[in-house]
PDB file of C-alpha atoms in Angstrom:
ATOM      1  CA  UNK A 175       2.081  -8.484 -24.905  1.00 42.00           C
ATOM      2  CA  UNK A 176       1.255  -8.878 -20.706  1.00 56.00           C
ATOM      3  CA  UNK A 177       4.893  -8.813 -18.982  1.00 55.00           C
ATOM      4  CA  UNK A 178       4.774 -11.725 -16.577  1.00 57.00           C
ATOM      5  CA  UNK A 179       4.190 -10.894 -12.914  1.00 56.00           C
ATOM      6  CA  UNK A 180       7.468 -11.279 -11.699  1.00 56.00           C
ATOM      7  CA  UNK A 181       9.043  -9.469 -14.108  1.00 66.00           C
ATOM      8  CA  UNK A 182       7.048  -6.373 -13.717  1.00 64.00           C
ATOM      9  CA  UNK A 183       9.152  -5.532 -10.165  1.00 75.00           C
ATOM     10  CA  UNK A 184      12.164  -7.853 -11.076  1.00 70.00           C
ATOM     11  CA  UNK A 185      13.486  -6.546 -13.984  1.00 73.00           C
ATOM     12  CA  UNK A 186      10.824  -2.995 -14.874  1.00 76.00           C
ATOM     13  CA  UNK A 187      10.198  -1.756 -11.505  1.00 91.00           C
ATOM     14  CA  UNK A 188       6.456  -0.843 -10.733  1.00 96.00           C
ATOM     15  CA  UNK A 189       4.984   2.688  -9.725  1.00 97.00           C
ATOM     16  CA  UNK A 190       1.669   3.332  -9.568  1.00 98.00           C
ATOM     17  CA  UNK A 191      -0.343   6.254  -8.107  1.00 98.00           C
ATOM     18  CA  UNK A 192      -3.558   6.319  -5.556  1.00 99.00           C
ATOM     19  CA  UNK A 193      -7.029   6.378  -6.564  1.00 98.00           C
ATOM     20  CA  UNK A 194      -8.375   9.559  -4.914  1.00 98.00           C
ATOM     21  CA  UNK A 195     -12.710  10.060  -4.708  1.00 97.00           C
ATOM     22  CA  UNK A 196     -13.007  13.500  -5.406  1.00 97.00           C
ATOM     23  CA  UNK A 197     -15.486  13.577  -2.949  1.00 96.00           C
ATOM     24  CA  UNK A 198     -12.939  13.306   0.101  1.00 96.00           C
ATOM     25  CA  UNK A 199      -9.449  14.724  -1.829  1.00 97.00           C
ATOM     26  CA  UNK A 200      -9.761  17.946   0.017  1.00 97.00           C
ATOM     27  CA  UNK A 201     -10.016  16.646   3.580  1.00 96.00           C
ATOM     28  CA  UNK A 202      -7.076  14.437   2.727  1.00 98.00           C
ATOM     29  CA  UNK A 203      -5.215  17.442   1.639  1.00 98.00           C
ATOM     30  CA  UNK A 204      -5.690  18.914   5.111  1.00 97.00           C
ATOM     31  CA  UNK A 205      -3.170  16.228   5.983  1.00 96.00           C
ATOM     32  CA  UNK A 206      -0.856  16.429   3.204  1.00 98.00           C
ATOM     33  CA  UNK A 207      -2.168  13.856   1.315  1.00 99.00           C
ATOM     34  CA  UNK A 208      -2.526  14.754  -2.255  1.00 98.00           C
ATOM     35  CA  UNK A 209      -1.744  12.774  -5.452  1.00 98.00           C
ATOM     36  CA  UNK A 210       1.465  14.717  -5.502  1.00 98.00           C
ATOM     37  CA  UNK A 211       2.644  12.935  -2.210  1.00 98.00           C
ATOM     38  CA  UNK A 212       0.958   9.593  -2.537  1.00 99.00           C
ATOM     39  CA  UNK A 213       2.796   6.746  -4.417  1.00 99.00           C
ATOM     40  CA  UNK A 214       3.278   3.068  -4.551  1.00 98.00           C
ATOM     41  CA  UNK A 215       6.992   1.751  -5.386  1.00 97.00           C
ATOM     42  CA  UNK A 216       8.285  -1.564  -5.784  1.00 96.00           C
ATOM     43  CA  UNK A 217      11.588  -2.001  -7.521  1.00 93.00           C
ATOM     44  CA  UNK A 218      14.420  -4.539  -6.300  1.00 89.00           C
ATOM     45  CA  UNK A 219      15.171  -2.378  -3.571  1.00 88.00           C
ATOM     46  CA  UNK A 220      11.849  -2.847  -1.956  1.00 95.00           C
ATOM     47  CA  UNK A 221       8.506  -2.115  -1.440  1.00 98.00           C
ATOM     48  CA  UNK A 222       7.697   1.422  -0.766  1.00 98.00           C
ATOM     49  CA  UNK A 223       4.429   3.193  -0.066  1.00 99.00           C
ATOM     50  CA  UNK A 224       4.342   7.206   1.000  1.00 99.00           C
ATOM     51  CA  UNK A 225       0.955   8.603   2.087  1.00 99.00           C
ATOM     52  CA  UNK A 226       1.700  12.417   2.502  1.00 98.00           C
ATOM     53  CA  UNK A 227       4.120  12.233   5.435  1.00 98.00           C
ATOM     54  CA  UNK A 228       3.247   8.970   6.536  1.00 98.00           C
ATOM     55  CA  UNK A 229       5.706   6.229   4.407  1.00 98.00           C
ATOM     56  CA  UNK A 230       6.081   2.491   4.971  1.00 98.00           C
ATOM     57  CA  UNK A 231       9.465   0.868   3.333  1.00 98.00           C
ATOM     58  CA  UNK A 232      10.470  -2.805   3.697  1.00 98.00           C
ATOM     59  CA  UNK A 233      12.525  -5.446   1.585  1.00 97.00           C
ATOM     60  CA  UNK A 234      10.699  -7.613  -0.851  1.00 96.00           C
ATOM     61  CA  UNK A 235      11.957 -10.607   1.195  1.00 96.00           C
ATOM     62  CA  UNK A 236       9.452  -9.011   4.075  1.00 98.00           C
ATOM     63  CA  UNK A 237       5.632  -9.542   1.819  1.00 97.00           C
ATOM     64  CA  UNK A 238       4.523 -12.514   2.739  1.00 98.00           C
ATOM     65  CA  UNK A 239       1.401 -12.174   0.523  1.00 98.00           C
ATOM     66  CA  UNK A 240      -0.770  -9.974  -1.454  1.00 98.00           C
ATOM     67  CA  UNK A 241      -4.984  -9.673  -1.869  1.00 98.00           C
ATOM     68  CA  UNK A 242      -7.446  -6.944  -3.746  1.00 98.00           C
ATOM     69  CA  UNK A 243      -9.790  -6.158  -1.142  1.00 97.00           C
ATOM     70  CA  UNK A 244     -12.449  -3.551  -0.843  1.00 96.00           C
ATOM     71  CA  UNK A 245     -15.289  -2.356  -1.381  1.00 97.00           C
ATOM     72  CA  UNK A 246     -14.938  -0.152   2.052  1.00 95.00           C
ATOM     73  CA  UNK A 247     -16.650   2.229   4.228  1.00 94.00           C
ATOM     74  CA  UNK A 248     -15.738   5.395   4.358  1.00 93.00           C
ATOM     75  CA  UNK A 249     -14.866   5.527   8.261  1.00 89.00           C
ATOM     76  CA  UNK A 250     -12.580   2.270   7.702  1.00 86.00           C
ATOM     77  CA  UNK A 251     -10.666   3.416   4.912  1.00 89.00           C
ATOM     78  CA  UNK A 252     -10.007   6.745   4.550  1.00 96.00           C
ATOM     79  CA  UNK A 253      -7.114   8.429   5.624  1.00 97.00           C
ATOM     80  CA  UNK A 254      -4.056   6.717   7.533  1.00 97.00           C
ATOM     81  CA  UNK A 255      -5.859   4.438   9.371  1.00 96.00           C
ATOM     82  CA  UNK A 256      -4.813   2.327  12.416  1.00 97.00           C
ATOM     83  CA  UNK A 257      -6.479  -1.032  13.209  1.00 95.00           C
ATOM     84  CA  UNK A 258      -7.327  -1.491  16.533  1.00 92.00           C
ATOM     85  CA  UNK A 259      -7.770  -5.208  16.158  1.00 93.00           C
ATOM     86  CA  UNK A 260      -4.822  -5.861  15.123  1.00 96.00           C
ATOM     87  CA  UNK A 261      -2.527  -3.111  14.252  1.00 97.00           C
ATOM     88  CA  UNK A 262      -2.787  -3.468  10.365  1.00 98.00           C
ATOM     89  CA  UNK A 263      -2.350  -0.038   8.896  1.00 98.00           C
ATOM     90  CA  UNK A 264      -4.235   1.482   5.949  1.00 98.00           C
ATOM     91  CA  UNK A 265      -3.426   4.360   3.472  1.00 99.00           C
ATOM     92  CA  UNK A 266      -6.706   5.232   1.716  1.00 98.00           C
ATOM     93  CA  UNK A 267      -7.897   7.780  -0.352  1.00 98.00           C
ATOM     94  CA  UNK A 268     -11.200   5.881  -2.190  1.00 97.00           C
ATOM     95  CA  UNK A 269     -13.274   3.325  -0.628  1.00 97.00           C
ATOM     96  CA  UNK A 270     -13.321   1.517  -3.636  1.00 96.00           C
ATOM     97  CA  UNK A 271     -10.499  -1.532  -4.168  1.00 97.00           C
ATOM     98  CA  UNK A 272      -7.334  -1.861  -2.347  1.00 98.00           C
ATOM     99  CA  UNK A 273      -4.401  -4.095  -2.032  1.00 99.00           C
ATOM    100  CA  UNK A 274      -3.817  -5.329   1.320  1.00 98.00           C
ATOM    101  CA  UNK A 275       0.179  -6.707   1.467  1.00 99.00           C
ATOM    102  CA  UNK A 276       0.990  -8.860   4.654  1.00 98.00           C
ATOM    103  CA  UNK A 277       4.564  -9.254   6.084  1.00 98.00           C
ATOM    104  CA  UNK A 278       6.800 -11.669   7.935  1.00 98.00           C
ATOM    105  CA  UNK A 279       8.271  -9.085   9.995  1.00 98.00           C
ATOM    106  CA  UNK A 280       5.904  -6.247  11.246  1.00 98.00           C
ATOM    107  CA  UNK A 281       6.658  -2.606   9.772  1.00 98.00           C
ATOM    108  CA  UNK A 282       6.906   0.852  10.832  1.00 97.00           C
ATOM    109  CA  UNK A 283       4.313   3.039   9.551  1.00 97.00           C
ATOM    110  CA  UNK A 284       1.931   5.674  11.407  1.00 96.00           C
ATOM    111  CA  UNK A 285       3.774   6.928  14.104  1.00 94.00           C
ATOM    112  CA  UNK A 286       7.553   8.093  13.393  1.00 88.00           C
ATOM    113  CA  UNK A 287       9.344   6.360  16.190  1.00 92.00           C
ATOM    114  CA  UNK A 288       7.910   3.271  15.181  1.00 92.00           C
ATOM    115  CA  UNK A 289       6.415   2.418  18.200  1.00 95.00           C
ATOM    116  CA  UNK A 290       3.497   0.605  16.628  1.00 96.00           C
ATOM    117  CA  UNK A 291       4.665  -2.247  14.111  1.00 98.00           C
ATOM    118  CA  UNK A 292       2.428  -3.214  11.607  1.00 99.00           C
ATOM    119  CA  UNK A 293       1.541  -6.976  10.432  1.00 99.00           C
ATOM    120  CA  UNK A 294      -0.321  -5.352   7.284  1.00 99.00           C
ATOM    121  CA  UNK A 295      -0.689  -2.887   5.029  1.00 99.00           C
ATOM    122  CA  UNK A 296      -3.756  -2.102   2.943  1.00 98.00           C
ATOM    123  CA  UNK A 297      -3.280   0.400  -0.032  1.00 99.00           C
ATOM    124  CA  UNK A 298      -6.160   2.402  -2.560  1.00 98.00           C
ATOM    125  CA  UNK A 299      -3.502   2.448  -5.379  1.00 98.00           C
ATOM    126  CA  UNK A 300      -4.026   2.403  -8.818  1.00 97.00           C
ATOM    127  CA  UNK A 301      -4.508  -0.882 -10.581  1.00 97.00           C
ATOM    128  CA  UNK A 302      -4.811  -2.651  -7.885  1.00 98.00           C
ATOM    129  CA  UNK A 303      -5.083  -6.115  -9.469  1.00 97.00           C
ATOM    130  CA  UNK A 304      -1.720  -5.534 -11.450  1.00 96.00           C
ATOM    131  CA  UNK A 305       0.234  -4.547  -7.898  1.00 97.00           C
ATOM    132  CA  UNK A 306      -1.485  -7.846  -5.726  1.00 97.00           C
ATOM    133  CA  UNK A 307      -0.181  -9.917  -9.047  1.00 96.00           C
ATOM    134  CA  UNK A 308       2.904  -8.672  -8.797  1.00 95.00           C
ATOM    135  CA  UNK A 309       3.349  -8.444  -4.798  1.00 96.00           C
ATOM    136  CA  UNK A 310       1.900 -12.279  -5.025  1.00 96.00           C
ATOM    137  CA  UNK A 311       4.489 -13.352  -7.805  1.00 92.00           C
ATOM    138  CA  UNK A 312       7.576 -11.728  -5.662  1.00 88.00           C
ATOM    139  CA  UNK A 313       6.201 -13.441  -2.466  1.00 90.00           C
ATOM    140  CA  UNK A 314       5.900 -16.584  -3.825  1.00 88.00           C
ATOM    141  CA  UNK A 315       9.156 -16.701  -5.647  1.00 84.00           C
ATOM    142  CA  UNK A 316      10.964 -15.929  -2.164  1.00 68.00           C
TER     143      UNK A 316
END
Protein backbone atom coordinates (compact mmCIF):
# COMPACT_ATOMS: atom_id res chain seq x y z
CA UNK A 1 0.00 0.00 0.00
CA UNK A 2 1.53 3.78 -1.36
CA UNK A 3 1.52 6.08 1.94
CA UNK A 4 -0.07 9.30 0.77
CA UNK A 5 2.28 12.20 0.04
CA UNK A 6 1.75 14.13 2.93
CA UNK A 7 2.05 11.61 5.19
CA UNK A 8 5.38 10.42 4.09
CA UNK A 9 7.14 13.78 5.94
CA UNK A 10 4.07 14.42 8.29
CA UNK A 11 3.78 11.59 10.23
CA UNK A 12 7.13 8.93 8.75
CA UNK A 13 9.73 11.40 8.12
CA UNK A 14 11.64 10.99 4.71
CA UNK A 15 15.50 10.30 4.16
CA UNK A 16 16.82 9.52 1.16
CA UNK A 17 20.44 9.36 -0.13
CA UNK A 18 22.20 10.98 -3.46
CA UNK A 19 22.57 9.31 -6.65
CA UNK A 20 26.35 9.37 -7.24
CA UNK A 21 27.78 8.47 -11.27
CA UNK A 22 30.62 6.52 -10.54
CA UNK A 23 32.20 8.20 -13.15
CA UNK A 24 32.67 11.60 -11.13
CA UNK A 25 32.42 10.06 -7.20
CA UNK A 26 36.10 10.49 -6.81
CA UNK A 27 36.44 14.15 -7.80
CA UNK A 28 33.52 14.79 -5.51
CA UNK A 29 35.36 13.10 -2.79
CA UNK A 30 38.18 15.61 -3.22
CA UNK A 31 35.62 17.91 -1.64
CA UNK A 32 34.19 15.80 0.93
CA UNK A 33 31.41 14.75 -0.82
CA UNK A 34 30.83 11.11 -0.53
CA UNK A 35 27.61 9.09 0.03
CA UNK A 36 28.65 9.01 3.63
CA UNK A 37 28.15 12.89 3.91
CA UNK A 38 25.40 13.46 1.42
CA UNK A 39 21.72 13.18 2.60
CA UNK A 40 18.29 14.50 2.07
CA UNK A 41 16.01 15.00 5.35
CA UNK A 42 12.62 16.12 5.72
CA UNK A 43 10.84 15.39 8.95
CA UNK A 44 8.49 18.02 10.82
CA UNK A 45 11.36 19.86 11.83
CA UNK A 46 12.29 20.81 8.35
CA UNK A 47 13.85 20.31 5.30
CA UNK A 48 17.44 19.46 5.42
CA UNK A 49 19.98 18.77 2.71
CA UNK A 50 24.00 18.25 3.61
CA UNK A 51 26.39 18.02 0.64
CA UNK A 52 29.80 17.16 2.35
CA UNK A 53 30.32 20.39 4.29
CA UNK A 54 28.05 22.40 2.44
CA UNK A 55 24.23 21.98 4.27
CA UNK A 56 21.06 23.94 3.54
CA UNK A 57 18.24 23.75 6.51
CA UNK A 58 14.91 25.63 6.42
CA UNK A 59 11.28 25.11 7.90
CA UNK A 60 8.74 23.31 5.83
CA UNK A 61 6.65 26.52 5.98
CA UNK A 62 9.76 28.03 3.71
CA UNK A 63 9.16 25.38 0.16
CA UNK A 64 7.12 27.06 -1.81
CA UNK A 65 7.18 24.27 -4.46
CA UNK A 66 8.79 21.22 -5.71
CA UNK A 67 9.76 19.86 -9.61
CA UNK A 68 11.94 16.64 -11.01
CA UNK A 69 14.19 18.23 -13.32
CA UNK A 70 17.18 16.99 -15.18
CA UNK A 71 18.62 15.48 -17.50
CA UNK A 72 21.90 17.86 -16.94
CA UNK A 73 25.26 18.61 -18.17
CA UNK A 74 27.94 17.76 -16.44
CA UNK A 75 29.46 21.44 -16.00
CA UNK A 76 25.86 22.59 -14.65
CA UNK A 77 25.35 20.05 -12.20
CA UNK A 78 28.03 18.64 -10.62
CA UNK A 79 29.36 19.61 -7.51
CA UNK A 80 27.97 22.60 -5.27
CA UNK A 81 27.07 24.72 -7.82
CA UNK A 82 26.20 28.47 -7.73
CA UNK A 83 23.88 30.07 -10.33
CA UNK A 84 25.00 33.08 -11.63
CA UNK A 85 21.63 34.00 -13.03
CA UNK A 86 20.02 33.92 -10.28
CA UNK A 87 21.63 32.60 -7.24
CA UNK A 88 19.79 29.15 -7.16
CA UNK A 89 22.16 26.66 -5.64
CA UNK A 90 22.71 23.04 -6.70
CA UNK A 91 24.09 19.91 -4.86
CA UNK A 92 24.84 17.31 -7.56
CA UNK A 93 26.52 14.26 -7.78
CA UNK A 94 24.77 12.59 -11.25
CA UNK A 95 23.56 14.51 -14.10
CA UNK A 96 20.74 12.43 -14.31
CA UNK A 97 17.23 13.65 -12.39
CA UNK A 98 17.01 16.08 -9.66
CA UNK A 99 14.54 17.80 -7.51
CA UNK A 100 14.68 21.41 -7.66
CA UNK A 101 12.68 22.88 -4.23
CA UNK A 102 11.89 26.73 -4.40
CA UNK A 103 11.37 28.92 -1.25
CA UNK A 104 9.51 31.94 0.02
CA UNK A 105 12.34 33.18 1.91
CA UNK A 106 15.87 32.78 0.29
CA UNK A 107 18.35 30.27 2.17
CA UNK A 108 21.81 30.03 3.24
CA UNK A 109 23.77 27.52 1.50
CA UNK A 110 27.37 27.75 -0.26
CA UNK A 111 29.19 30.12 1.55
CA UNK A 112 29.15 29.84 5.56
CA UNK A 113 28.37 33.39 6.49
CA UNK A 114 25.51 33.30 4.38
CA UNK A 115 26.29 36.04 2.39
CA UNK A 116 24.65 34.66 -0.73
CA UNK A 117 20.85 33.66 -0.11
CA UNK A 118 19.44 31.28 -2.24
CA UNK A 119 15.80 31.40 -3.99
CA UNK A 120 16.35 27.56 -4.98
CA UNK A 121 17.71 24.54 -4.41
CA UNK A 122 18.20 21.72 -6.89
CA UNK A 123 19.12 18.20 -5.42
CA UNK A 124 20.47 14.58 -7.35
CA UNK A 125 18.82 12.56 -4.49
CA UNK A 126 17.49 9.35 -4.62
CA UNK A 127 13.95 8.84 -5.79
CA UNK A 128 13.54 11.87 -6.86
CA UNK A 129 9.87 11.64 -7.89
CA UNK A 130 8.88 10.34 -4.30
CA UNK A 131 10.79 13.61 -2.56
CA UNK A 132 9.10 16.42 -5.34
CA UNK A 133 5.63 14.44 -4.30
CA UNK A 134 6.20 14.85 -1.04
CA UNK A 135 7.93 18.49 -0.99
CA UNK A 136 4.73 19.38 -3.40
CA UNK A 137 2.11 17.79 -0.91
CA UNK A 138 3.78 19.79 2.24
CA UNK A 139 3.84 23.03 0.11
CA UNK A 140 0.55 22.88 -0.89
CA UNK A 141 -0.97 21.95 2.39
CA UNK A 142 0.75 25.21 3.95
Amino acid sequence: MEIPAADLIEEHGLTLGFVFDPRYQRLLAAFGVRPSTSVVHATTDGFHARFGPWCVTTPLRNIRDAAVAGPFSPLKALGPRLSLVDRGLTFGSSTLLGVCVTFHEPVRGIDPLGLVKHPSLTVTAAEPQVLCRALRSVARSR
